[in-house]
Amino acid sequence: MYRHSVLAGTLHYIDPEYHRTGTIRPKSDLYAFGITILQLLTARQPGGLVPAVENAVKKGTLTEMLDKSVTDWPLAETEELARIGLKCAEFRCRDRPDLKSEVIPALKRLVETANSKTKKEGSNLRAPSHYFCPILREIMQEPEIAADGFTYEKQAILAWLEKHNISPVTRQKLDHFKLTPNHTLRSAIHDWKSRFRFSNDIVNITG
């Protein structure tokens, strides 16, 4: 315990007990850690965040506070993490958990659960059939819609059109040779590839 020390930092992350007593204790840093956890979950500013999350957990409305940019929060694990954040951000130091014996083991359990789920999902992660170019039979990089209504890899369909005036799929004559970028499909493929790479990384790290 060190009294009359001077702390530097942002107001909302500094132990409130330090503001009141001027005393720094071993659990003082846990307060900032708790606030950081709650911010990661909600993407909100720290001011008034603790009582807001605490109220949401009590009412069972935590999902309404979670960061909307994440669409697949694992609810049970998320609530447990929020409770850890709230415990770390207790007003009094003596009410906060011990970092080594309580917080770290709890976080490790959450990581193991998340890794297990991700590994299971990764093993089942398969690209939908419409992500594949009908000509190359490979996942497309630059999907383009042709006159027949089907989407092809840009370079593949361009090479096809240099020699043919019929559809690669229907074998019917094409009305025109204009191509239209399939931005929606390209975005979906990009998202799938990101999730696939992430799943493989987790499997490689934990396997």
Backbone as JSON, one array per atom type, in Angstrom:
{
  "sequence": "MYRHSVLAGTLHYIDPEYHRTGTIRPKSDLYAFGITILQLLTARQPGGLVPAVENAVKKGTLTEMLDKSVTDWPLAETEELARIGLKCAEFRCRDRPDLKSEVIPALKRLVETANSKTKKEGSNLRAPSHYFCPILREIMQEPEIAADGFTYEKQAILAWLEKHNISPVTRQKLDHFKLTPNHTLRSAIHDWKSRFRFSNDIVNITG",
  "N": [[0.85, -1.18, 0.0], [0.6, 2.15, -0.91], [0.69, 5.42, 0.03], [-0.32, 8.79, -0.76], [0.71, 8.94, -3.32], [1.13, 9.95, -6.75], [-1.0, 9.57, -9.41], [-1.06, 9.1, -12.93], [-3.21, 9.49, -15.67], [-6.27, 8.76, -17.53], [-9.29, 10.16, -16.35], [-11.68, 8.53, -15.99], [-10.64, 5.99, -15.8], [-9.12, 5.73, -13.6], [-8.72, 4.43, -10.37], [-11.47, 4.87, -8.3], [-11.35, 4.85, -5.55], [-8.84, 5.77, -5.05], [-9.12, 8.44, -5.71], [-10.68, 9.22, -3.58], [-9.24, 8.59, -1.22], [-6.54, 8.82, -1.75], [-4.94, 6.67, -1.78], [-3.09, 3.96, -3.05], [-3.61, 0.67, -3.97], [-2.91, -2.92, -4.31], [-4.99, -3.84, -5.95], [-5.79, -1.7, -7.4], [-5.27, -1.21, -10.14], [-6.98, -3.01, -11.31], [-9.41, -1.83, -11.61], [-9.32, -0.14, -13.9], [-8.92, -2.14, -15.76], [-11.34, -3.51, -15.62], [-13.13, -1.54, -16.58], [-12.18, -1.33, -19.17], [-12.82, -3.87, -20.22], [-15.63, -3.7, -20.21], [-15.99, -1.65, -22.03], [-15.01, -2.82, -24.36], [-16.97, -4.67, -24.82], [-19.26, -3.13, -25.21], [-18.66, -0.91, -26.78], [-18.83, 1.7, -25.88], [-18.48, 4.96, -24.3], [-16.54, 5.46, -21.27], [-17.74, 6.89, -19.14], [-20.24, 6.58, -16.76], [-20.66, 3.98, -17.45], [-20.39, 1.62, -15.91], [-22.65, 1.46, -13.99], [-24.66, 1.34, -15.92], [-24.2, -1.05, -17.38], [-24.36, -2.85, -15.29], [-27.04, -2.56, -14.53], [-28.25, -3.46, -16.86], [-27.46, -6.15, -16.92], [-28.77, -7.11, -14.65], [-31.43, -6.77, -15.41], [-31.56, -8.41, -17.56], [-31.08, -7.47, -20.09], [-28.72, -7.17, -21.45], [-27.89, -7.73, -24.05], [-28.89, -5.65, -25.55], [-27.13, -3.63, -25.13], [-24.74, -4.37, -26.2], [-21.96, -4.13, -28.49], [-22.97, -3.18, -31.62], [-21.72, -3.72, -34.0], [-20.81, -6.24, -33.94], [-22.27, -9.23, -34.72], [-22.74, -11.77, -33.79], [-22.59, -12.41, -30.97], [-21.57, -14.61, -28.4], [-23.8, -15.41, -26.13], [-23.88, -16.46, -23.41], [-21.16, -16.61, -22.63], [-20.47, -13.97, -23.07], [-22.0, -12.58, -21.18], [-20.85, -13.59, -18.87], [-18.28, -12.54, -19.11], [-18.9, -9.84, -18.94], [-19.76, -9.72, -16.3], [-17.36, -10.28, -15.01], [-15.96, -7.98, -15.72], [-17.5, -6.08, -14.34], [-17.08, -6.84, -11.69], [-14.36, -6.33, -11.43], [-14.45, -3.62, -11.64], [-15.53, -2.69, -9.31], [-16.44, -0.32, -6.77], [-15.02, -0.19, -4.33], [-11.77, -1.29, -3.42], [-11.44, -3.65, -1.92], [-13.59, -5.15, -2.61], [-13.1, -6.09, -5.1], [-12.08, -8.76, -7.33], [-9.35, -11.14, -6.98], [-6.58, -10.86, -9.1], [-4.79, -12.92, -9.96], [-5.75, -15.38, -8.86], [-8.49, -15.41, -9.39], [-9.48, -13.73, -11.59], [-7.78, -14.18, -13.9], [-7.91, -17.09, -14.2], [-10.66, -17.3, -14.8], [-10.84, -15.88, -17.2], [-9.22, -17.48, -18.79], [-10.76, -19.79, -18.94], [-12.89, -18.83, -20.46], [-11.57, -18.25, -22.85], [-10.76, -20.81, -23.63], [-13.25, -21.99, -24.04], [-14.23, -20.42, -26.14], [-12.29, -20.97, -28.12], [-12.73, -23.69, -28.48], [-15.33, -23.71, -29.55], [-14.9, -22.22, -31.87], [-13.09, -23.84, -33.24], [-14.7, -26.05, -33.74], [-16.69, -24.89, -35.35], [-15.07, -24.09, -37.43], [-14.31, -26.49, -38.58], [-16.58, -27.17, -39.85], [-16.89, -25.28, -41.74], [-17.68, -24.46, -44.85], [-17.47, -23.4, -48.19], [-20.24, -21.89, -49.84], [-21.91, -23.23, -52.75], [-22.44, -21.37, -54.77], [-20.39, -19.6, -54.6], [-18.41, -20.43, -56.2], [-16.84, -20.27, -59.36], [-18.53, -21.1, -62.33], [-17.05, -21.84, -64.54], [-14.26, -22.1, -63.86], [-14.46, -23.56, -61.53], [-13.58, -22.72, -59.08], [-13.27, -20.68, -56.11], [-14.48, -17.44, -56.46], [-12.77, -14.35, -57.21], [-13.2, -11.88, -58.43], [-16.22, -11.53, -59.0], [-18.49, -11.49, -61.71], [-21.5, -10.62, -63.37], [-23.02, -12.15, -66.09], [-24.75, -12.0, -69.3], [-26.48, -14.14, -69.24], [-27.37, -14.28, -66.69], [-25.93, -15.64, -64.8], [-23.14, -15.78, -62.51], [-19.68, -15.21, -62.88], [-16.1, -15.73, -62.6], [-14.26, -12.89, -63.36], [-12.01, -12.77, -65.25], [-12.16, -15.31, -66.31], [-14.69, -15.46, -67.59], [-14.35, -13.45, -69.45], [-12.33, -14.51, -71.05], [-13.72, -16.68, -72.03], [-15.75, -15.43, -73.55], [-14.3, -14.39, -75.61], [-14.09, -16.4, -77.41], [-16.55, -17.61, -77.64], [-20.13, -17.23, -78.18], [-22.14, -18.06, -76.64], [-23.79, -19.11, -73.58], [-21.81, -20.33, -70.86], [-23.04, -22.0, -69.11], [-25.87, -22.49, -69.73], [-25.72, -22.91, -72.41], [-27.02, -21.44, -74.27], [-27.53, -18.84, -76.71], [-26.03, -15.72, -76.08], [-27.44, -12.55, -75.28], [-25.99, -10.24, -75.16], [-22.62, -9.04, -74.52], [-21.96, -7.72, -72.24], [-20.76, -7.15, -68.92], [-21.55, -7.21, -65.43], [-20.46, -6.06, -62.34], [-20.67, -8.11, -59.46], [-21.25, -6.99, -56.67], [-22.4, -7.59, -54.19], [-22.1, -10.38, -53.9], [-19.32, -10.52, -54.02], [-18.62, -9.19, -51.65], [-19.72, -10.96, -49.79], [-18.18, -13.26, -50.24], [-15.67, -12.28, -49.52], [-16.09, -11.84, -46.79], [-16.57, -14.46, -45.95], [-14.07, -15.64, -46.5], [-12.49, -14.28, -44.66], [-13.5, -15.19, -42.2], [-12.93, -17.89, -42.5], [-10.12, -17.92, -42.63], [-9.58, -16.95, -40.07], [-10.65, -18.98, -38.48], [-8.98, -21.12, -39.19], [-6.55, -20.13, -38.22], [-7.03, -20.14, -35.45], [-7.36, -22.88, -35.03], [-4.78, -23.77, -35.7], [-3.28, -22.53, -33.74], [-4.28, -23.55, -31.34], [-4.34, -26.24, -31.75]],
  "CA": [[0.0, 0.0, 0.0], [1.4, 3.37, -1.0], [-0.16, 6.58, 0.21], [0.18, 10.08, -1.24], [1.35, 8.82, -4.63], [0.42, 10.69, -7.8], [-1.27, 8.73, -10.57], [-1.32, 9.78, -14.19], [-4.12, 8.68, -16.48], [-7.58, 9.33, -17.84], [-10.13, 10.2, -15.16], [-12.63, 7.43, -15.84], [-9.95, 4.71, -15.64], [-8.38, 5.75, -12.34], [-9.42, 3.86, -9.22], [-12.21, 5.9, -7.55], [-10.91, 4.86, -4.16], [-7.65, 6.62, -5.01], [-9.62, 9.82, -5.68], [-11.26, 9.5, -2.26], [-8.31, 8.43, -0.11], [-5.16, 9.05, -2.15], [-4.22, 5.43, -1.51], [-2.98, 2.99, -4.13], [-3.54, -0.7, -3.47], [-2.61, -3.89, -5.37], [-6.13, -4.03, -6.86], [-6.18, -0.41, -8.02], [-5.24, -1.34, -11.59], [-8.09, -3.84, -11.77], [-10.54, -0.96, -11.96], [-9.16, 0.23, -15.3], [-9.1, -3.36, -16.55], [-12.78, -3.76, -15.68], [-13.73, -0.56, -17.47], [-11.76, -1.69, -20.53], [-13.63, -5.01, -20.62], [-16.99, -3.24, -20.5], [-15.93, -0.87, -23.27], [-14.84, -3.74, -25.48], [-18.26, -5.33, -25.05], [-20.34, -2.21, -25.58], [-18.19, 0.16, -27.67], [-19.33, 2.96, -25.33], [-17.55, 5.75, -23.5], [-16.49, 4.93, -19.9], [-18.57, 7.63, -18.2], [-21.54, 5.99, -16.44], [-20.77, 2.66, -18.08], [-20.54, 0.56, -14.9], [-24.05, 1.28, -13.57], [-25.49, 1.0, -17.08], [-24.04, -2.48, -17.65], [-24.87, -3.54, -14.11], [-28.49, -2.54, -14.64], [-28.63, -4.31, -18.01], [-27.28, -7.55, -16.51], [-29.84, -7.43, -13.7], [-32.71, -6.81, -16.12], [-31.49, -9.37, -18.65], [-31.11, -6.73, -21.36], [-27.33, -6.88, -21.83], [-27.75, -7.8, -25.51], [-29.24, -4.35, -26.13], [-25.99, -2.73, -24.93], [-23.54, -4.88, -26.85], [-21.48, -3.49, -29.72], [-23.81, -3.61, -32.74], [-20.91, -4.13, -35.15], [-20.64, -7.69, -33.79], [-23.62, -9.78, -34.89], [-22.86, -13.14, -33.28], [-22.07, -12.51, -29.61], [-21.94, -15.81, -27.65], [-24.46, -14.72, -25.02], [-23.49, -16.94, -22.08], [-19.78, -16.18, -22.37], [-20.45, -12.5, -23.04], [-22.51, -12.14, -19.87], [-19.83, -13.92, -17.86], [-17.2, -11.56, -19.24], [-19.42, -8.58, -18.41], [-19.75, -9.83, -14.83], [-15.96, -10.14, -14.59], [-15.65, -6.56, -15.84], [-18.19, -5.36, -13.26], [-16.39, -7.15, -10.43], [-13.08, -5.62, -11.43], [-14.72, -2.18, -11.55], [-16.21, -2.36, -8.05], [-15.99, 0.97, -6.22], [-14.02, -0.41, -3.28], [-10.74, -2.25, -3.77], [-11.61, -4.93, -1.23], [-14.68, -5.9, -3.26], [-12.66, -6.56, -6.41], [-11.49, -10.1, -7.27], [-7.89, -11.24, -7.1], [-6.23, -11.04, -10.5], [-4.13, -14.2, -10.23], [-6.52, -16.57, -8.47], [-9.89, -15.36, -9.82], [-9.73, -13.13, -12.9], [-7.06, -14.88, -14.98], [-8.51, -18.4, -14.45], [-11.96, -17.13, -15.45], [-10.59, -15.48, -18.58], [-8.68, -18.65, -19.49], [-11.89, -20.67, -19.22], [-13.64, -18.24, -21.56], [-10.78, -18.42, -24.07], [-10.83, -22.22, -24.0], [-14.59, -22.23, -24.57], [-14.3, -19.77, -27.45], [-11.44, -21.72, -29.04], [-13.39, -24.96, -28.77], [-16.45, -23.43, -30.46], [-14.37, -21.77, -33.15], [-12.51, -25.01, -33.91], [-15.82, -26.86, -34.21], [-17.3, -24.19, -36.46], [-14.13, -24.07, -38.55], [-14.31, -27.78, -39.25], [-17.81, -27.25, -40.65], [-16.97, -24.1, -42.59], [-17.53, -24.8, -46.26], [-17.95, -22.32, -49.06], [-21.46, -22.21, -50.6], [-21.62, -23.59, -54.13], [-22.51, -20.22, -55.67], [-19.15, -18.83, -54.5], [-17.49, -21.01, -57.17], [-17.04, -19.91, -60.77], [-18.98, -22.26, -63.11], [-16.03, -22.21, -65.53], [-13.02, -22.53, -63.22], [-14.75, -24.4, -60.36], [-12.81, -22.17, -57.96], [-13.92, -19.55, -55.47], [-14.24, -16.24, -57.27], [-12.12, -13.15, -56.67], [-13.91, -10.75, -59.03], [-17.44, -12.07, -59.61], [-19.18, -10.62, -62.68], [-22.74, -11.2, -63.87], [-23.1, -12.13, -67.56], [-26.1, -11.82, -69.86], [-27.32, -15.3, -68.91], [-27.81, -14.19, -65.3], [-25.01, -16.36, -63.94], [-21.95, -15.03, -62.1], [-18.42, -15.89, -63.21], [-14.86, -15.01, -62.36], [-14.13, -11.93, -64.45], [-11.05, -13.16, -66.29], [-12.61, -16.55, -66.92], [-15.79, -15.2, -68.52], [-13.81, -12.65, -70.56], [-11.64, -15.44, -71.94], [-14.77, -17.47, -72.69], [-16.46, -14.6, -74.53], [-13.43, -14.16, -76.77], [-14.2, -17.53, -78.34], [-17.91, -18.12, -77.72], [-21.24, -16.28, -78.03], [-23.17, -18.77, -75.89], [-23.57, -19.19, -72.14], [-21.06, -21.51, -70.42], [-23.92, -22.84, -68.3], [-27.1, -22.9, -70.42], [-25.37, -23.16, -73.81], [-27.89, -20.63, -75.11], [-26.87, -17.65, -77.25], [-26.09, -14.55, -75.19], [-28.0, -11.34, -75.91], [-24.91, -9.25, -75.22], [-21.39, -9.45, -73.85], [-21.68, -6.82, -71.12], [-20.63, -7.76, -67.6], [-21.9, -6.33, -64.31], [-19.83, -6.53, -61.09], [-21.58, -8.6, -58.42], [-20.64, -6.47, -55.44], [-22.96, -8.3, -53.03], [-21.43, -11.68, -53.8], [-17.91, -10.28, -53.72], [-18.55, -8.87, -50.23], [-20.01, -12.19, -49.05], [-17.0, -14.12, -50.37], [-14.61, -11.67, -48.71], [-16.42, -12.11, -45.39], [-16.36, -15.9, -45.72], [-12.63, -15.9, -46.47], [-11.96, -13.75, -43.4], [-13.87, -16.12, -41.14], [-12.23, -19.14, -42.74], [-8.72, -17.73, -42.2], [-9.56, -16.81, -38.61], [-10.88, -20.31, -37.9], [-7.76, -21.9, -39.38], [-5.53, -19.6, -37.31], [-7.35, -20.63, -34.12], [-7.07, -24.32, -35.02], [-3.33, -23.94, -35.71], [-2.73, -22.07, -32.45], [-4.73, -24.38, -30.22], [-4.31, -27.66, -32.11]],
  "C": [[0.89, 1.24, 0.0], [0.47, 4.56, -0.94], [0.52, 7.83, -0.33], [1.0, 9.94, -2.53], [0.52, 9.59, -5.65], [0.26, 9.8, -9.01], [-1.51, 9.59, -11.79], [-2.22, 8.89, -15.03], [-5.42, 9.4, -16.74], [-8.51, 9.15, -16.66], [-10.97, 8.95, -14.97], [-11.97, 6.07, -15.63], [-9.19, 4.63, -14.32], [-9.26, 5.27, -11.21], [-10.14, 4.95, -8.42], [-11.82, 5.96, -6.08], [-9.64, 5.7, -3.99], [-8.08, 8.09, -4.96], [-10.09, 10.2, -4.27], [-10.22, 9.5, -1.15], [-6.86, 8.77, -0.45], [-4.29, 7.83, -1.96], [-4.24, 4.51, -2.73], [-2.82, 1.61, -3.53], [-3.26, -1.66, -4.62], [-3.74, -4.06, -6.39], [-6.56, -2.74, -7.55], [-6.24, -0.51, -9.54], [-6.39, -2.16, -12.14], [-9.28, -2.99, -12.2], [-10.48, -0.59, -13.44], [-9.37, -0.97, -16.22], [-10.59, -3.66, -16.71], [-13.49, -2.82, -16.63], [-13.4, -0.9, -18.93], [-12.58, -2.86, -21.06], [-15.03, -4.55, -21.03], [-17.03, -2.41, -21.78], [-15.79, -1.76, -24.49], [-16.16, -4.42, -25.83], [-19.31, -4.38, -25.63], [-19.96, -1.15, -26.6], [-18.72, 1.52, -27.2], [-18.24, 3.68, -24.54], [-17.62, 5.28, -22.04], [-17.4, 5.63, -18.9], [-19.93, 6.99, -18.0], [-21.73, 4.59, -16.97], [-21.04, 1.55, -17.07], [-21.99, 0.4, -14.46], [-24.97, 0.89, -14.72], [-25.42, -0.5, -17.38], [-24.61, -3.3, -16.5], [-26.39, -3.64, -14.16], [-28.98, -3.46, -15.75], [-28.52, -5.79, -17.65], [-28.41, -7.98, -15.58], [-31.18, -7.6, -14.41], [-32.73, -7.83, -17.26], [-31.53, -8.72, -20.02], [-29.7, -6.39, -21.85], [-27.16, -6.86, -23.35], [-28.05, -6.46, -26.18], [-28.09, -3.36, -26.03], [-24.76, -3.14, -25.71], [-23.24, -4.14, -28.15], [-22.24, -4.05, -30.92], [-23.0, -4.05, -33.96], [-20.59, -5.62, -35.1], [-22.03, -8.31, -33.8], [-23.8, -11.16, -34.27], [-22.23, -13.3, -31.9], [-22.5, -13.84, -28.99], [-22.5, -15.35, -26.3], [-23.99, -15.16, -23.63], [-22.09, -16.45, -21.71], [-19.67, -14.67, -22.28], [-20.93, -11.98, -21.69], [-21.5, -12.44, -18.78], [-18.69, -12.92, -17.91], [-17.64, -10.21, -18.7], [-19.41, -8.59, -16.88], [-18.33, -9.72, -14.27], [-15.56, -8.67, -14.63], [-16.26, -5.75, -14.7], [-17.51, -5.61, -11.92], [-15.06, -6.39, -10.33], [-13.29, -4.12, -11.22], [-15.55, -1.81, -10.31], [-15.61, -1.09, -7.45], [-14.88, 0.8, -5.19], [-13.05, -1.51, -3.69], [-11.0, -3.62, -3.17], [-12.72, -5.78, -1.83], [-14.29, -6.45, -4.63], [-12.0, -7.93, -6.27], [-9.97, -10.04, -7.36], [-7.53, -11.58, -8.54], [-5.72, -12.45, -10.78], [-5.03, -15.4, -9.97], [-7.95, -16.58, -8.99], [-10.07, -14.87, -11.25], [-9.07, -13.92, -14.03], [-7.63, -16.28, -15.24], [-9.85, -18.3, -15.17], [-11.8, -16.75, -16.91], [-10.05, -16.65, -19.4], [-9.8, -19.62, -19.85], [-12.7, -20.15, -20.41], [-12.9, -18.42, -22.89], [-10.85, -19.86, -24.55], [-12.18, -22.56, -24.6], [-14.72, -21.65, -25.97], [-13.49, -20.52, -28.49], [-12.09, -23.03, -29.45], [-14.54, -24.76, -29.76], [-15.95, -23.04, -31.84], [-13.78, -22.93, -33.94], [-13.62, -25.89, -34.49], [-16.49, -26.22, -35.41], [-16.4, -24.2, -37.68], [-14.12, -25.38, -39.31], [-15.53, -27.94, -40.15], [-17.93, -26.11, -41.65], [-16.66, -24.48, -44.04], [-18.11, -23.67, -47.1], [-19.22, -22.76, -49.79], [-21.13, -22.42, -52.07], [-21.61, -22.39, -55.07], [-21.31, -19.28, -55.52], [-18.14, -19.28, -55.57], [-17.85, -20.57, -58.59], [-17.45, -21.16, -61.55], [-17.94, -22.73, -64.13], [-14.8, -22.8, -64.85], [-13.24, -23.54, -62.09], [-13.9, -24.0, -59.17], [-13.57, -20.99, -57.37], [-13.51, -18.26, -56.18], [-13.58, -15.11, -56.49], [-12.86, -11.9, -57.14], [-15.16, -11.26, -59.75], [-18.16, -11.05, -60.5], [-20.41, -11.36, -63.23], [-22.78, -11.04, -65.39], [-24.56, -12.02, -68.0], [-27.04, -12.98, -69.55], [-27.81, -15.29, -67.47], [-26.91, -14.91, -64.32], [-23.78, -15.49, -63.65], [-20.7, -15.86, -62.33], [-17.24, -15.07, -62.71], [-14.58, -14.15, -63.59], [-13.22, -12.4, -65.57], [-11.5, -14.42, -67.02], [-13.72, -16.3, -67.95], [-15.32, -14.36, -69.7], [-13.09, -13.56, -71.56], [-12.64, -16.3, -72.71], [-15.43, -16.68, -73.81], [-15.61, -14.27, -75.76], [-13.6, -15.24, -77.84], [-15.63, -18.03, -78.53], [-18.93, -17.0, -77.62], [-22.42, -16.94, -77.32], [-22.8, -18.8, -74.41], [-22.79, -20.44, -71.77], [-21.95, -22.5, -69.67], [-25.11, -23.38, -69.1], [-26.85, -23.32, -71.87], [-26.32, -22.44, -74.78], [-27.13, -19.38, -75.56], [-27.09, -16.46, -76.31], [-26.61, -13.34, -75.95], [-26.94, -10.27, -76.07], [-23.72, -9.75, -74.43], [-21.02, -8.54, -72.66], [-21.64, -7.58, -69.8], [-20.95, -6.74, -66.52], [-21.25, -6.87, -63.04], [-20.88, -6.96, -60.07], [-20.99, -8.23, -57.07], [-21.13, -7.22, -54.19], [-22.26, -9.63, -52.82], [-19.96, -11.52, -53.44], [-17.72, -9.99, -52.24], [-18.77, -10.12, -49.39], [-18.81, -13.14, -49.09], [-15.85, -13.6, -49.52], [-14.84, -11.95, -47.24], [-16.18, -13.58, -45.05], [-14.87, -16.22, -45.61], [-12.01, -15.41, -45.16], [-12.26, -14.69, -42.25], [-13.14, -17.45, -41.27], [-10.78, -19.05, -42.28], [-8.62, -17.66, -40.7], [-9.73, -18.17, -37.95], [-9.65, -21.17, -38.03], [-6.66, -21.45, -38.45], [-5.75, -20.13, -35.89], [-7.01, -22.1, -34.0], [-5.58, -24.56, -34.95], [-2.71, -23.57, -34.38], [-3.05, -23.04, -31.34], [-4.63, -25.87, -30.49], [-3.03, -28.36, -31.63]]
}
